[in-house]
Short mmCIF file of C-alpha atoms and ligand atoms in Angstrom, two decimals:
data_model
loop_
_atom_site.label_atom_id
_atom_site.label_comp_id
_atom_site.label_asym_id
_atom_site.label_seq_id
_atom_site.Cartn_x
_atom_site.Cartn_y
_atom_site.Cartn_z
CA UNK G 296 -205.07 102.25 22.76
CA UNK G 297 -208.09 103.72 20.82
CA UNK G 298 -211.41 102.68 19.79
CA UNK G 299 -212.89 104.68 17.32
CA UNK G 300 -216.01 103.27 14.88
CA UNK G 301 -216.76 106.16 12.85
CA UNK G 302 -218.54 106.83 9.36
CA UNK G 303 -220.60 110.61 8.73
CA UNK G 304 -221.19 112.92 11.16
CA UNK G 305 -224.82 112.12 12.69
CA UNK G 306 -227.57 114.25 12.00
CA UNK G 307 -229.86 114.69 14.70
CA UNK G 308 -233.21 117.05 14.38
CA UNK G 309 -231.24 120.09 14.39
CA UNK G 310 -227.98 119.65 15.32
CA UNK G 311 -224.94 117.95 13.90
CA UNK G 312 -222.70 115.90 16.34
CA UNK G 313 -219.07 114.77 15.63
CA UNK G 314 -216.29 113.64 17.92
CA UNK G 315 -212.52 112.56 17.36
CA UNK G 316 -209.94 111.85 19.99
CA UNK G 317 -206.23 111.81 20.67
CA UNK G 318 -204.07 110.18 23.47
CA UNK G 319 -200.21 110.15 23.82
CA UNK G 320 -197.94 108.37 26.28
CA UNK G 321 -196.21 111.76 26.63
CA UNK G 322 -194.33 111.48 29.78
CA UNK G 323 -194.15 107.58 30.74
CA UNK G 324 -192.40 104.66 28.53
CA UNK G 325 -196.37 103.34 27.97
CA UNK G 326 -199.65 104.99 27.47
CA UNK G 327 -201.99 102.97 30.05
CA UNK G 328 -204.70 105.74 29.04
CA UNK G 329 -207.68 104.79 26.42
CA UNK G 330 -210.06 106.13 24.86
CA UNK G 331 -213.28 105.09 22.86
CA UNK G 332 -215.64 107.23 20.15
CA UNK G 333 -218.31 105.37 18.71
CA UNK G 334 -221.13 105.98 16.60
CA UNK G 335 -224.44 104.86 17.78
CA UNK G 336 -227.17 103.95 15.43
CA UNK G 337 -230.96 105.42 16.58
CA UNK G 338 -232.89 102.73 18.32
CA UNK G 339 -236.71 101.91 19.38
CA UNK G 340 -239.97 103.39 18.18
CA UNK G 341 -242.80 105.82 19.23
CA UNK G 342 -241.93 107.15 22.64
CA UNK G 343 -239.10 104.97 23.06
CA UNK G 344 -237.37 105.91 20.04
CA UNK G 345 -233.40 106.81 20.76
CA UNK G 346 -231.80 109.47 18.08
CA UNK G 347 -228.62 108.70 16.69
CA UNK G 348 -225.54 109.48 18.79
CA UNK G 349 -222.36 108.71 20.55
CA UNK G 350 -221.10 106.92 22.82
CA UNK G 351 -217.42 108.55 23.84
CA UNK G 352 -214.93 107.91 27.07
CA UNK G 353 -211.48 108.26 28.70
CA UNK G 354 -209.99 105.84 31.35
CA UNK G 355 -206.45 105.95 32.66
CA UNK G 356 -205.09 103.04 34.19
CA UNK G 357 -203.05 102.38 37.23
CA UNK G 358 -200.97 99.38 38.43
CA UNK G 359 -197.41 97.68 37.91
CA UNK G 360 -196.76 95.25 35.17
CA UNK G 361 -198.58 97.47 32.61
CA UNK G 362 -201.48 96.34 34.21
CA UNK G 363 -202.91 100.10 34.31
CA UNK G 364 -202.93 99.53 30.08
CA UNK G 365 -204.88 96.04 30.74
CA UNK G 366 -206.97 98.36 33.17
CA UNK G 367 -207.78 100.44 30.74
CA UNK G 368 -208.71 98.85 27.69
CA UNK G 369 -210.90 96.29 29.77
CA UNK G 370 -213.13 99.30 31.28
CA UNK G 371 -213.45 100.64 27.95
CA UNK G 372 -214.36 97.49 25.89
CA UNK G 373 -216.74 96.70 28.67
CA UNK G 374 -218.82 100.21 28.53
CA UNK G 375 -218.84 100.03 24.88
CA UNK G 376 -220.16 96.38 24.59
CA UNK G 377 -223.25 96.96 27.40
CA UNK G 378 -224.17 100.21 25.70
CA UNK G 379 -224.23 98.96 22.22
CA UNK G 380 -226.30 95.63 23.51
CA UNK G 381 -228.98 97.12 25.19
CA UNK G 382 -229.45 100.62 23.27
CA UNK G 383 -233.13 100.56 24.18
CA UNK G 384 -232.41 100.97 28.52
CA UNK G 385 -232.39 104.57 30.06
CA UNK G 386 -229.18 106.21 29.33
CA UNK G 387 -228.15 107.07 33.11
CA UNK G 388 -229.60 103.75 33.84
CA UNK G 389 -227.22 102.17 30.81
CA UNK G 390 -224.31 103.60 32.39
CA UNK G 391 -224.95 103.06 35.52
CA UNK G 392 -224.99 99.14 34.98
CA UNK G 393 -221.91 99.67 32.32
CA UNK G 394 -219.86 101.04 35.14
CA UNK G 395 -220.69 98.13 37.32
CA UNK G 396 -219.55 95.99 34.93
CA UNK G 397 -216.68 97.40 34.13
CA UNK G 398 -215.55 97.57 37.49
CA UNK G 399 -216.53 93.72 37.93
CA UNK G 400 -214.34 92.58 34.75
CA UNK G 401 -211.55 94.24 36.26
CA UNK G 402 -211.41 93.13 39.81
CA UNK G 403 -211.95 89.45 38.21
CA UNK G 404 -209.01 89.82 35.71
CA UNK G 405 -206.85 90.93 38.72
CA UNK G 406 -207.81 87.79 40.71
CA UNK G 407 -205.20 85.18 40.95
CA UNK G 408 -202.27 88.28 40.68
CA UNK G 409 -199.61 88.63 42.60
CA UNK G 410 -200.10 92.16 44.66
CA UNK G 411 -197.96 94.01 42.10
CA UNK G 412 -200.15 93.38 39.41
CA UNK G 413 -203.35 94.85 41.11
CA UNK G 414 -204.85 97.26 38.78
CA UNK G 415 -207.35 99.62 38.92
CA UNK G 416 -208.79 102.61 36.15
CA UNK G 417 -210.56 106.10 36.47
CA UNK G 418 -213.64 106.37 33.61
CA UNK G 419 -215.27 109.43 32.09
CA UNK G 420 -218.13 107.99 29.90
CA UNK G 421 -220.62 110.50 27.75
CA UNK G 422 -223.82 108.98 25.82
CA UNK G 423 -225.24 111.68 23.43
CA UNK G 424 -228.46 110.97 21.93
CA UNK G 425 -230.11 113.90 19.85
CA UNK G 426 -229.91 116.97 21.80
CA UNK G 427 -229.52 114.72 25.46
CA UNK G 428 -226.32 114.19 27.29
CA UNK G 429 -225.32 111.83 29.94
CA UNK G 430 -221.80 111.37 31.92
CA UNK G 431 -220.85 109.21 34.46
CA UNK G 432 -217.43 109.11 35.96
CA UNK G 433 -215.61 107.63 38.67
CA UNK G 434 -211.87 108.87 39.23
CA UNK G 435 -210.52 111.87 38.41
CA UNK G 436 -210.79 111.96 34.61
CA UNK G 437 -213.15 115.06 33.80
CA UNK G 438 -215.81 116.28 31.48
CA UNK G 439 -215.25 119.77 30.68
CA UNK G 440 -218.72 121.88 28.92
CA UNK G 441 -217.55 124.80 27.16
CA UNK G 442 -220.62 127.24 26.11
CA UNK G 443 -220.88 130.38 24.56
CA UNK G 444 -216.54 130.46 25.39
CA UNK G 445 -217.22 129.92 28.82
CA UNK G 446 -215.92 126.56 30.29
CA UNK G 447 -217.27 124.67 32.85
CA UNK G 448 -216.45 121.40 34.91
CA UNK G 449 -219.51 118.72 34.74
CA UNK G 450 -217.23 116.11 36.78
CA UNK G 451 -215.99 116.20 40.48
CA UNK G 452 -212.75 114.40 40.99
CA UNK G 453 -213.17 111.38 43.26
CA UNK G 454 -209.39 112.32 44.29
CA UNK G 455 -208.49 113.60 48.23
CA UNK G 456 -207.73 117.08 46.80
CA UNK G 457 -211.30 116.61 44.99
CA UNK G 458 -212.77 115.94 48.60
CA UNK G 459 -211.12 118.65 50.36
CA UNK G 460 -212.15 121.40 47.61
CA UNK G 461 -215.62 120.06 48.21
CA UNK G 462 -215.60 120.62 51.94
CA UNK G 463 -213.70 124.37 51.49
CA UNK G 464 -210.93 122.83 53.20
CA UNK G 465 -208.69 123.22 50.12
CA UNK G 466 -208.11 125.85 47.58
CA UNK G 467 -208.29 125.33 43.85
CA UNK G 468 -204.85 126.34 43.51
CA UNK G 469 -203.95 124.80 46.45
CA UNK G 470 -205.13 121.92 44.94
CA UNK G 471 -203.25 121.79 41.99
CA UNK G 472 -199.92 121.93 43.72
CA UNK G 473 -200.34 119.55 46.56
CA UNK G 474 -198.51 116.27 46.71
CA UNK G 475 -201.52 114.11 47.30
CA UNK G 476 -203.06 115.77 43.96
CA UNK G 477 -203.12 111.89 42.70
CA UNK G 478 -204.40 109.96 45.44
CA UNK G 479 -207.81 108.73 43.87
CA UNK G 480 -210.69 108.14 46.59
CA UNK G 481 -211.80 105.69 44.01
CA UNK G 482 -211.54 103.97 41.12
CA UNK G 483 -212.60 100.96 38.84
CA UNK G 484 -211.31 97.56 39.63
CA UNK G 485 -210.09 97.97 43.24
CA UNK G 486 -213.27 96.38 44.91
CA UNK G 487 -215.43 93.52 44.14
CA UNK G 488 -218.29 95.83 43.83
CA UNK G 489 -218.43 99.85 42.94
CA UNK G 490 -219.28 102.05 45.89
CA UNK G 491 -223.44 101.92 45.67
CA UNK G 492 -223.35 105.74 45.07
CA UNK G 493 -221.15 105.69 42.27
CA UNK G 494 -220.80 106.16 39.01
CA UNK G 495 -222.32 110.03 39.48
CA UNK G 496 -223.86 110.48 36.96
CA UNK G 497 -225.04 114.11 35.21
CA UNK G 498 -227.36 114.77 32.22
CA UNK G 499 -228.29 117.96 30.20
CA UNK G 500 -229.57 118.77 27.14
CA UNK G 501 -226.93 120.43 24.82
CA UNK G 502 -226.76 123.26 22.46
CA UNK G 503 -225.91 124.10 19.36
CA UNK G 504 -222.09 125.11 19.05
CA UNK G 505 -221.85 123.68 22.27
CA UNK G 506 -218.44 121.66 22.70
CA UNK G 507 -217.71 118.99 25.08
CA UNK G 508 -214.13 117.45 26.28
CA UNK G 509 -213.46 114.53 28.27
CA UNK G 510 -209.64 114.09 29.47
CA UNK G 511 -207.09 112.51 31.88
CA UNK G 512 -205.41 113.86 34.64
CA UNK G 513 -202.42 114.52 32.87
CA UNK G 514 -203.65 117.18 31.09
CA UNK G 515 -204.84 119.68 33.21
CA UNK G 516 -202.50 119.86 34.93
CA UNK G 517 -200.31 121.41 32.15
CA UNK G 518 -202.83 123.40 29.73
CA UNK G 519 -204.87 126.03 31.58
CA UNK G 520 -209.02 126.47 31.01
CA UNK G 521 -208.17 129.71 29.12
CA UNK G 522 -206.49 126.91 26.38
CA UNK G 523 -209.22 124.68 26.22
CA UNK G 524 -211.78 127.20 25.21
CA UNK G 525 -209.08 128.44 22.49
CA UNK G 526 -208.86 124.81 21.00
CA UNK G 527 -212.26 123.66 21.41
CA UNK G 528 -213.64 127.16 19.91
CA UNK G 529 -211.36 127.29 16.71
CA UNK G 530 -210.93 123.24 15.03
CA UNK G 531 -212.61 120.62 14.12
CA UNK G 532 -213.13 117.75 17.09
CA UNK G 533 -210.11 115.68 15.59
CA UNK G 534 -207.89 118.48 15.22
CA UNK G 535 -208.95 119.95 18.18
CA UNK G 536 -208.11 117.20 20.39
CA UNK G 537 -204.89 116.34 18.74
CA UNK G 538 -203.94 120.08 19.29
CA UNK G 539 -204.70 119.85 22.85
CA UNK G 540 -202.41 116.84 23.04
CA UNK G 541 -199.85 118.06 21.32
CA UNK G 542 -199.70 121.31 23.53
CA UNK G 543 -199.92 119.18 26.91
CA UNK G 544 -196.57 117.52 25.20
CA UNK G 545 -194.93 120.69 24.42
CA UNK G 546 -195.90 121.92 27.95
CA UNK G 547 -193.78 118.37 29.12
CA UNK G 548 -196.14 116.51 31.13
CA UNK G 549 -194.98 114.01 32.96
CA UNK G 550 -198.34 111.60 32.17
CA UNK G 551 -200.12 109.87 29.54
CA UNK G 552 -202.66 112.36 28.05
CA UNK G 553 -205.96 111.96 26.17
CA UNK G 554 -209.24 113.89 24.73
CA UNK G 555 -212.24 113.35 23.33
CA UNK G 556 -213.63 116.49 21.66
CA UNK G 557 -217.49 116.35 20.83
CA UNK G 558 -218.70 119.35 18.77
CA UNK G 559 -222.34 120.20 18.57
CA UNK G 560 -223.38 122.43 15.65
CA UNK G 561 -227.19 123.53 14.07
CA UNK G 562 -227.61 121.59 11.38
CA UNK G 563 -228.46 124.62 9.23
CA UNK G 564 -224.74 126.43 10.31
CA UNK G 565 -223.64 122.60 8.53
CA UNK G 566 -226.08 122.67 5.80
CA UNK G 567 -225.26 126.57 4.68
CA UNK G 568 -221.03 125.86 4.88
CA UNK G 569 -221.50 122.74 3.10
CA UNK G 570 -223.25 124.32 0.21
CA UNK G 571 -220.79 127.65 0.50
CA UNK G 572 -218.13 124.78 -0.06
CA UNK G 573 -220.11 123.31 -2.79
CA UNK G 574 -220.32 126.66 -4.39
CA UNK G 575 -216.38 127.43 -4.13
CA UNK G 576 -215.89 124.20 -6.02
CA UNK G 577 -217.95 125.35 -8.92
CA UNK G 578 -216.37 128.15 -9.22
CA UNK G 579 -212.82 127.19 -8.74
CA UNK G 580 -213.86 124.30 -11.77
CA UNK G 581 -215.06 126.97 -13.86
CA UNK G 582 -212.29 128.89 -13.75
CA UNK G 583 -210.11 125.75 -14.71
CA UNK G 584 -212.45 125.24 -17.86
CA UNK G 585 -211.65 128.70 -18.85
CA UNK G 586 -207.93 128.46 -18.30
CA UNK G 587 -207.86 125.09 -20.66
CA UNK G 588 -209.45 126.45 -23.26
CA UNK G 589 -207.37 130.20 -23.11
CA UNK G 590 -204.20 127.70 -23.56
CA UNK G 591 -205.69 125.40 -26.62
CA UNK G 592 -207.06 128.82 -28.44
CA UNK G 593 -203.06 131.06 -28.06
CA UNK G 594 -201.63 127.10 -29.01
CA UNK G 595 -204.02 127.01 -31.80
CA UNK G 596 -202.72 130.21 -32.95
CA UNK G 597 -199.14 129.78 -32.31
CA UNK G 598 -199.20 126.50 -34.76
CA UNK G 599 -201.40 129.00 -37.26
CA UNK G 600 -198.83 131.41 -37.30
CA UNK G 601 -196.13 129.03 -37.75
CA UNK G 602 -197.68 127.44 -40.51
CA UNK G 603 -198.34 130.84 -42.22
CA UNK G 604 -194.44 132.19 -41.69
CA UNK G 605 -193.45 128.65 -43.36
CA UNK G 606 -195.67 129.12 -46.06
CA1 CA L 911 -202.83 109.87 34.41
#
């Protein structure tokens, strides 16, 4: 399923943010994977005055019944109704509470279930307002920074491979081939209440031509770092994300995949290729004008010569 709310990019002091997604079921008959983009309108006055921004996230859903799907979309409707009701609240704070939620919803809808229809979702959430990001996450979804070509992971994965990286016990590699690779440590929905440490949450203040990707499990596991950078580097956030998709398809994953691709330019770098574009229209139109009138003048003459040879 996807959520996406989106009109013209949003300018903020200097830079210009835009964002576009893509998920696939790729592997499985059904995609229980979601993701949300959506445009949020500045809020407050003086010194509590919000800049325009977005709200973007990624869940992927687990349980039988397509419950993982119901998973899912709840955890995503849920973030994207607290954070667009209270705008004014600190934005760690706003996703803090938008988390608990989320998890709350969940563990209620399962209530009542048989066993087999227990659900439970991962969620990689990112506010951006002006020039400040924040992320929470719990699962192993992941926010991915790449700056100046260089890539790096904001997220930890709240999966046992995750845990055993963390303590040195486990290599990266390692990690990537071991059987438990998809044993989450935990997750929305499972519990009555999220873990009191959880969501973790990260903030930083972005930079121009900085891009940011949030995806499921099921891609990296198939499309390397080195790929990432390539895609997020070259196209625009929809295109960029659909590419990244599409390659995680051709690679044959066996998941659901999904990215959100946020793209963070100056506003000048937007300003100067929007009037270079401008320009190139004129130009192309002038030549048209010029063509037309060529044709009418060697018709005009055609019919003059005609007339004369009759004559
Ligand atoms: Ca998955």
């Amino acid at each position: 399923m996807v959520i996406q709310e989106q009109s013209s990019p949003a300018i903020m002091d200097e830079l210009v943010i835009t964002a576009g997604s893509s998920t696939a079921a790729g592997g499985r008959p059904e995609n229980e994977d979601a993701v949300l983009v959506v445009e949020l309108p500045p809020s407050g006055d003086g010194v509590s005055r919000l800049d325009a921004g977005y709200l973007v996230a990624v869940a992927d859903g687990m349980g039988g019944h397509q419950r993982g799907e119901v998973a899912s979309r709840l955890a995503i409707e849920t973030i994207a109704r607290v954070v667009q009701e209270d705008p004014g609240a600190d934005t760690a704070l706003l996703l803090k509470q938008a988390f608990r939620r989320a998890n709350e919803v969940i563990h209620q809808d399962s209530q009542g279930v048989d066993a087999a229809a227990t659900m439970g979702t991962t969620l990689v959430a990112a506010v951006i307002r002006g020039k400040y990001l924040a992320i929470a996450n719990v699962g192993d979804s992941r926010a991915y920074l790449s700056r100046a070509n260089q890539l790096n992971q904001i997220t930890r994965d709240h999966s046992l491979v995750g845990e055993q990286m963390s303590q040195g016990t486990l290599s990266a590699d390692e990690a990537k081939k071991s059987p438990n690779r998809n044993i989450l440590m935990h997750a929305l929905g499972h519990r009555p209440k999220l873990d009191s440490k959880l969501p973790d949450i990260f903030e930083l203040v972005l930079l121009a031509e900085d891009r940011l990707l949030l995806c499921s499990d099921g891609f990296y596991d198939v499309v390397s770092e080195e790929d990432f950078v390539t895609f997020l580097a070259t196209r625009s956030p929809e295109e960029a994300a659909a590419a990244l998709v599409d390659v995680a398809l051709e690679r044959g994953t066996t998941d659901n995949v999904s990215a959100v691709v946020v793209h963070v330019e100056a506003a000048k770098t937007v300003a100067a290729r929007d009037r270079e574009l401008v320009t190139g229209d004129e130009r192309r139109s002038s030549q048209v004008v010029i063509l037309v009138v060529l044709v009418g003048v060697l018709f005009f003459v055609a019919i003059v010569v005609a007339a004369l040879m009759l004559l």
